[in-house]
Amino acid sequence: MATKVAIACQGGGSQTAFTAGVLRTILGDSGFDQDYEVVALSGTSGGAICCFLAWYGLLTGRSDTGGRGARAAALLQAFWEDNEAHDWWDAWFVNPSVVALQELHDAGWVAQTPMPRWIADAVSASVKDNLRRLLERRVDMQAALDALHDDPDHPTLLVGAVDVLTGEFAVFEEACPDLGYRRQEPHHPPKSVSLDPILASASVPPLMRGQVIGTGCYWDGLFAHNPPIRTLVDRQVSMRPDEIWVIQIDPEDIPSEPTAPAAIVDRRFELSSNLSLNAELHWIKQINQWIHKKILSPADFKTIKIGHIRLGADLAREDGLASKVNRSPAYLRALTEEGERSTARFLRERAGGEVEWDIEPEAHQPRVSGRTTPDGSRSSRGTSPTRRDPSPSRAGRS
């Protein structure tokens, strides 16, 4: 029986081109739909966009000659090629200006003074309209809704956002704008689908103002779930994953204390981003611990292993926080290629039983964690009291 896998994609703006490379490699792997089955795709911001495109391709690509994995991989590639700064005015003026302004702001040379409201509204509307057009060029939401009714075996899509008016965290499922909708069983399609939840998850103020859905106004999911993970267990046992593969953009470790203004801003962002991610992962590991201690019944819950595919620190920090708005073709392609290499290594290690899976919460005692190396792997500077998979040779089995 194929191992059930959920893929959780952290947000990160342009750096989620790395995520596209990861997903494309997974979708093209010989073990896809054979050794493992993707049962859920969960994402925030740029990670949500990548998950959405993969979900749409898998949902509508069953009749394609190359298979649904090839269809989803092609959509991811096409979107990121569209998103590159390839027009002369974009490549030589717009993109370099945006990156330079972000760098100057992070370094404290340019104050973040409010621009006139009419200019801010025009910029926000332009950015959001452009993103909507890029998505609409590749997806047909009516086709997605039809496929949801016809295909009960597709992966569940989860997208994270936050209601800026109430502060409540939001998880939209299956691109449905109804926040109350939950896919509790395989054949339970939503009544409607929309691009609005995807845009909500990617709405980073002041660049993109909040996305209004119903009575709520939603901002980027970085402020809430990054990405939604605990919701993966809030459904029948047969739909829950055996493994969660986390695609992590922001490094957790740094070699020394940041002192330069730009480095401080960058580190604050990384800490905030990883705080929400680790809070989600802690919930899964806590359930695992309760199962191990027989507090929860294995008949109602299952142990879920957590693995990481990480963006290397060198690429993640190439231009500090400004790299998250850099759409240079060379940078985006470097990120995509890094995603492909990192995932190929992860899949090889998984097949060989060499992945170090997270299973339970770390004990409350001092520890020395592993560092994220330039290539995204983890070096060990000490042992962690976290319980790992007791049978590494069986890491690839359900």
XYZ file of C-alpha atoms in Angstrom:
398
model
C 0.000 0.000 0.000
C 1.322 3.449 -0.914
C 2.393 5.732 1.934
C 0.052 8.693 2.339
C 1.966 11.966 2.164
C 0.949 15.557 2.905
C 3.181 18.316 1.543
C 3.321 21.513 3.621
C 4.783 24.580 1.882
C 6.051 27.580 3.839
C 5.577 31.043 2.340
C 8.442 33.209 1.136
C 7.568 35.347 -1.875
C 9.901 34.862 -4.824
C 11.877 32.298 -2.867
C 9.014 29.857 -3.259
C 10.383 29.227 -6.748
C 12.363 26.732 -4.659
C 9.027 25.153 -3.695
C 8.069 24.873 -7.353
C 11.306 22.963 -8.008
C 10.581 20.659 -5.069
C 7.027 19.908 -6.195
C 8.041 19.368 -9.813
C 10.629 16.805 -8.723
C 8.126 14.986 -6.514
C 5.496 14.970 -9.269
C 8.013 13.542 -11.744
C 9.482 10.947 -9.383
C 9.004 7.264 -10.219
C 7.632 6.695 -6.715
C 4.827 9.239 -7.158
C 1.436 7.457 -7.046
C 3.340 4.186 -6.586
C 5.449 4.176 -3.406
C 3.686 7.244 -2.030
C 0.397 9.039 -2.627
C -0.004 12.787 -2.086
C -3.218 13.158 -0.054
C -2.923 16.834 0.882
C -1.204 20.025 -0.246
C -1.020 22.804 2.333
C 0.523 26.208 1.745
C 0.784 29.856 2.659
C 1.492 32.864 0.424
C 3.854 31.792 -2.389
C 3.668 28.275 -0.995
C -0.124 28.414 -1.346
C 0.200 29.442 -4.995
C 2.513 26.497 -5.693
C 0.189 24.096 -3.867
C -2.812 25.461 -5.726
C -1.195 24.957 -9.143
C -0.068 21.430 -8.248
C -3.542 20.615 -6.871
C -5.238 21.944 -10.004
C -2.899 19.979 -12.261
C -3.453 16.746 -10.338
C -7.193 17.357 -10.236
C -7.653 18.041 -13.945
C -4.745 16.132 -15.497
C -5.791 12.484 -15.251
C -6.524 12.255 -18.970
C -3.195 13.837 -20.008
C -0.822 11.597 -21.948
C 2.067 12.195 -19.550
C -0.109 11.643 -16.470
C -1.453 14.043 -13.897
C 1.976 14.546 -12.318
C 3.390 15.851 -15.600
C 0.432 18.186 -16.024
C 0.898 19.669 -12.534
C 4.660 20.035 -13.002
C 4.147 21.847 -16.316
C 1.749 24.330 -14.680
C 4.285 25.166 -11.991
C 7.012 25.735 -14.545
C 4.783 27.901 -16.752
C 3.629 30.097 -13.865
C 7.131 30.831 -12.634
C 8.362 31.556 -16.141
C 5.467 34.009 -16.520
C 6.402 35.594 -13.196
C 10.015 36.278 -14.180
C 11.099 39.842 -14.915
C 11.779 39.155 -18.602
C 10.405 42.285 -20.326
C 13.123 44.903 -20.814
C 11.397 47.511 -18.668
C 10.832 44.976 -15.894
C 14.293 43.391 -16.057
C 16.189 46.691 -16.261
C 14.041 49.030 -14.187
C 11.059 47.707 -12.209
C 12.550 44.599 -10.586
C 15.971 46.122 -9.748
C 14.239 49.206 -8.314
C 11.941 47.152 -6.092
C 14.855 45.048 -4.810
C 17.058 48.111 -4.229
C 14.325 49.979 -2.348
C 13.715 46.943 -0.134
C 17.438 46.684 0.594
C 17.682 50.389 1.461
C 14.633 50.161 3.701
C 15.953 47.074 5.515
C 19.308 48.807 6.031
C 17.547 51.815 7.557
C 18.534 54.243 4.809
C 14.975 54.753 3.556
C 12.151 55.306 6.009
C 8.867 53.530 5.384
C 6.842 56.695 5.023
C 3.231 56.282 3.932
C 2.601 57.101 0.301
C -0.581 58.946 -0.698
C -3.618 56.702 -0.379
C -4.502 56.900 -4.068
C -1.015 55.764 -5.070
C -1.019 52.928 -2.537
C -4.428 51.760 -3.744
C -3.320 51.881 -7.386
C -0.129 49.896 -6.695
C -1.992 47.300 -4.630
C -4.714 46.876 -7.262
C -2.125 46.542 -10.022
C -0.112 43.881 -8.165
C -3.210 41.882 -7.235
C -4.718 42.118 -10.731
C -1.449 40.954 -12.250
C -1.294 37.939 -9.934
C -4.910 37.065 -10.714
C -4.173 37.289 -14.454
C -1.131 35.028 -14.111
C -3.262 32.409 -12.377
C -6.246 32.745 -14.697
C -3.905 32.218 -17.649
C -3.200 28.703 -16.340
C -6.354 27.564 -14.515
C -10.079 27.268 -15.201
C -12.011 27.358 -11.934
C -15.138 25.871 -13.490
C -13.077 22.925 -14.711
C -11.705 22.584 -11.177
C -15.219 22.519 -9.683
C -16.361 19.911 -12.206
C -13.326 17.745 -11.445
C -13.963 17.997 -7.693
C -17.352 16.381 -8.241
C -15.903 13.664 -10.497
C -12.703 12.719 -8.681
C -12.926 11.748 -4.989
C -9.287 10.564 -4.944
C -7.597 13.950 -5.411
C -5.402 15.549 -2.703
C -7.011 18.064 -0.358
C -5.888 21.688 -0.775
C -5.439 23.820 2.352
C -4.549 27.518 2.223
C -3.685 29.676 5.243
C -4.657 33.312 5.846
C -5.674 35.574 8.731
C -8.700 37.848 9.125
C -7.136 41.225 9.815
C -10.424 42.543 11.291
C -10.848 39.853 13.945
C -7.345 38.380 14.238
C -8.775 34.894 13.630
C -6.691 32.377 11.732
C -8.331 31.041 8.592
C -7.877 27.843 6.593
C -9.599 27.672 3.226
C -10.031 24.174 1.816
C -10.331 23.155 -1.833
C -10.176 26.817 -2.988
C -13.654 27.274 -1.523
C -14.394 30.843 -0.330
C -16.745 29.481 2.353
C -14.572 29.390 5.477
C -16.967 26.912 7.092
C -16.414 24.270 4.415
C -14.331 21.227 5.397
C -13.617 18.173 3.291
C -14.421 15.615 5.978
C -14.672 12.662 3.598
C -13.273 11.963 0.101
C -16.445 12.612 -1.871
C -17.543 15.864 -0.280
C -16.942 18.624 -2.852
C -17.555 22.308 -2.107
C -20.427 24.224 -3.678
C -18.106 26.809 -5.216
C -14.427 27.532 -5.821
C -12.574 30.782 -6.380
C -9.135 32.331 -6.699
C -9.972 34.644 -3.792
C -8.599 32.328 -1.038
C -5.303 32.028 -2.937
C -5.063 35.809 -3.292
C -5.963 36.209 0.392
C -3.059 33.994 1.413
C -0.678 36.072 -0.729
C -1.927 39.525 0.354
C 1.074 41.154 2.018
C 0.405 44.775 3.001
C 1.231 47.394 1.886
C 2.165 45.768 -1.451
C -1.193 43.981 -1.633
C -4.131 45.122 0.451
C -6.334 42.579 2.158
C -8.586 40.295 0.142
C -12.253 40.682 1.043
C -14.146 37.380 1.264
C -17.638 37.543 2.712
C -17.515 39.710 5.834
C -13.800 39.143 6.378
C -10.680 40.890 5.102
C -7.706 38.552 4.837
C -3.949 39.022 4.902
C -1.052 36.730 4.114
C -1.062 33.468 6.054
C 2.446 34.224 7.354
C 0.656 36.069 10.155
C -1.202 32.866 11.086
C -0.404 29.368 9.791
C 2.786 29.076 7.809
C 1.469 26.737 6.542
C -1.696 25.044 7.979
C -0.710 21.618 9.310
C -2.778 20.693 12.357
C -5.924 20.779 10.191
C -4.547 17.721 8.372
C -5.633 15.481 11.261
C -9.090 17.039 11.553
C -10.730 14.486 9.243
C -11.391 10.757 9.037
C -8.374 8.522 9.692
C -8.250 7.189 6.120
C -7.598 10.745 4.836
C -4.810 11.537 7.285
C -1.197 11.348 6.116
C 1.431 8.886 7.285
C 4.168 11.425 6.518
C 4.329 15.219 6.261
C 7.028 16.657 4.015
C 7.722 20.263 5.028
C 9.160 22.543 2.349
C 10.933 25.136 4.486
C 12.120 28.448 3.050
C 13.437 30.351 6.073
C 16.563 29.065 7.872
C 16.218 28.284 11.561
C 19.865 28.696 12.584
C 22.419 31.457 12.136
C 26.133 31.363 12.996
C 26.181 34.534 15.114
C 24.048 37.365 16.472
C 22.942 39.803 13.751
C 23.955 43.400 14.463
C 23.542 45.244 11.143
C 20.048 46.744 10.667
C 19.322 44.699 7.516
C 20.469 41.473 9.181
C 18.262 42.184 12.203
C 15.216 42.774 10.002
C 15.933 39.572 8.088
C 16.341 37.534 11.273
C 13.142 38.919 12.814
C 11.251 37.823 9.717
C 12.802 34.329 9.831
C 11.910 33.910 13.500
C 8.324 35.019 12.912
C 7.941 32.742 9.922
C 9.370 29.684 11.663
C 7.476 30.366 14.893
C 4.139 29.803 13.161
C 5.497 26.760 11.303
C 6.877 25.112 14.440
C 3.674 25.793 16.362
C 1.790 23.811 13.717
C 4.341 20.971 13.752
C 4.305 20.808 17.553
C 0.627 19.863 17.476
C 1.338 16.855 15.237
C 4.286 15.765 17.393
C 2.220 16.151 20.559
C -0.429 13.809 19.161
C 2.332 11.346 18.270
C 3.570 11.450 21.848
C 0.083 10.851 23.247
C -0.287 7.821 20.952
C 3.106 6.503 22.110
C 2.060 6.931 25.753
C -1.305 5.265 25.015
C -3.221 8.399 25.992
C -4.812 8.313 22.526
C -5.993 5.126 20.857
C -4.171 3.971 17.693
C -7.599 2.959 16.416
C -8.582 6.635 16.230
C -5.196 8.289 15.611
C -2.043 7.459 13.709
C 1.583 8.384 14.227
C 2.673 10.884 11.568
C 6.329 11.299 10.641
C 7.685 14.718 9.683
C 10.510 15.289 7.211
C 12.028 18.539 5.917
C 13.216 19.759 2.536
C 15.030 23.023 3.273
C 16.222 25.879 1.122
C 19.959 26.318 1.620
C 21.041 29.263 3.763
C 23.190 30.815 1.030
C 20.315 31.248 -1.430
C 17.829 32.117 1.303
C 19.991 34.993 2.531
C 21.559 36.093 -0.772
C 20.093 39.615 -0.602
C 18.437 39.468 2.797
C 14.711 40.107 2.937
C 14.899 41.818 -0.473
C 15.457 38.436 -2.112
C 11.797 37.633 -1.424
C 10.763 40.280 -3.972
C 13.494 39.522 -6.517
C 12.041 38.186 -9.787
C 15.325 38.057 -11.672
C 15.222 35.067 -14.073
C 18.683 33.959 -12.945
C 17.700 34.006 -9.251
C 14.351 32.254 -9.763
C 15.973 29.549 -11.867
C 18.708 29.063 -9.297
C 16.013 28.576 -6.655
C 14.110 26.101 -8.827
C 17.252 24.085 -9.544
C 18.129 24.075 -5.843
C 14.644 22.721 -5.112
C 15.149 19.935 -7.639
C 18.533 18.950 -6.176
C 17.346 19.080 -2.559
C 14.308 16.954 -3.315
C 16.258 14.372 -5.295
C 18.546 14.020 -2.261
C 15.568 13.749 0.124
C 13.885 11.077 -1.999
C 17.124 9.072 -2.207
C 17.545 9.260 1.558
C 13.923 8.280 2.102
C 14.238 5.268 -0.209
C 17.384 4.232 1.671
C 15.839 4.702 5.113
C 18.211 7.574 5.928
C 15.741 10.411 6.596
C 15.777 11.634 10.193
C 12.069 11.924 10.921
C 10.607 14.147 13.623
C 8.204 12.096 15.711
C 7.614 13.666 19.141
C 8.094 17.074 20.836
C 11.542 17.877 22.127
C 12.105 17.423 25.828
C 12.285 20.609 27.887
C 16.023 20.555 28.402
C 18.986 22.382 26.891
C 20.130 21.052 23.555
C 22.410 22.013 20.720
C 20.513 21.891 17.439
C 21.833 21.108 14.018
C 22.628 23.991 11.702
C 21.181 24.529 8.266
C 24.049 24.168 5.821
C 24.352 26.113 2.554
C 22.770 23.231 0.609
C 19.731 22.974 2.914
C 20.776 19.799 4.770
C 21.363 19.736 8.525
C 24.718 19.314 10.215
C 24.735 17.697 13.646
C 26.424 19.612 16.441
C 24.837 17.510 19.127
C 22.034 15.040 19.671
C 18.443 16.085 20.028
C 16.199 14.443 22.651
C 13.395 14.418 20.097
C 12.226 10.836 19.575
C 13.076 9.782 16.039
C 11.768 6.930 13.933
C 12.833 3.829 15.903
C 13.252 1.814 12.697
C 15.091 3.988 10.132
C 15.322 1.084 7.711
C 11.553 1.175 7.372
C 11.260 4.941 6.933
C 9.753 4.619 3.493
C 6.972 2.229 4.485
C 3.494 3.017 5.737
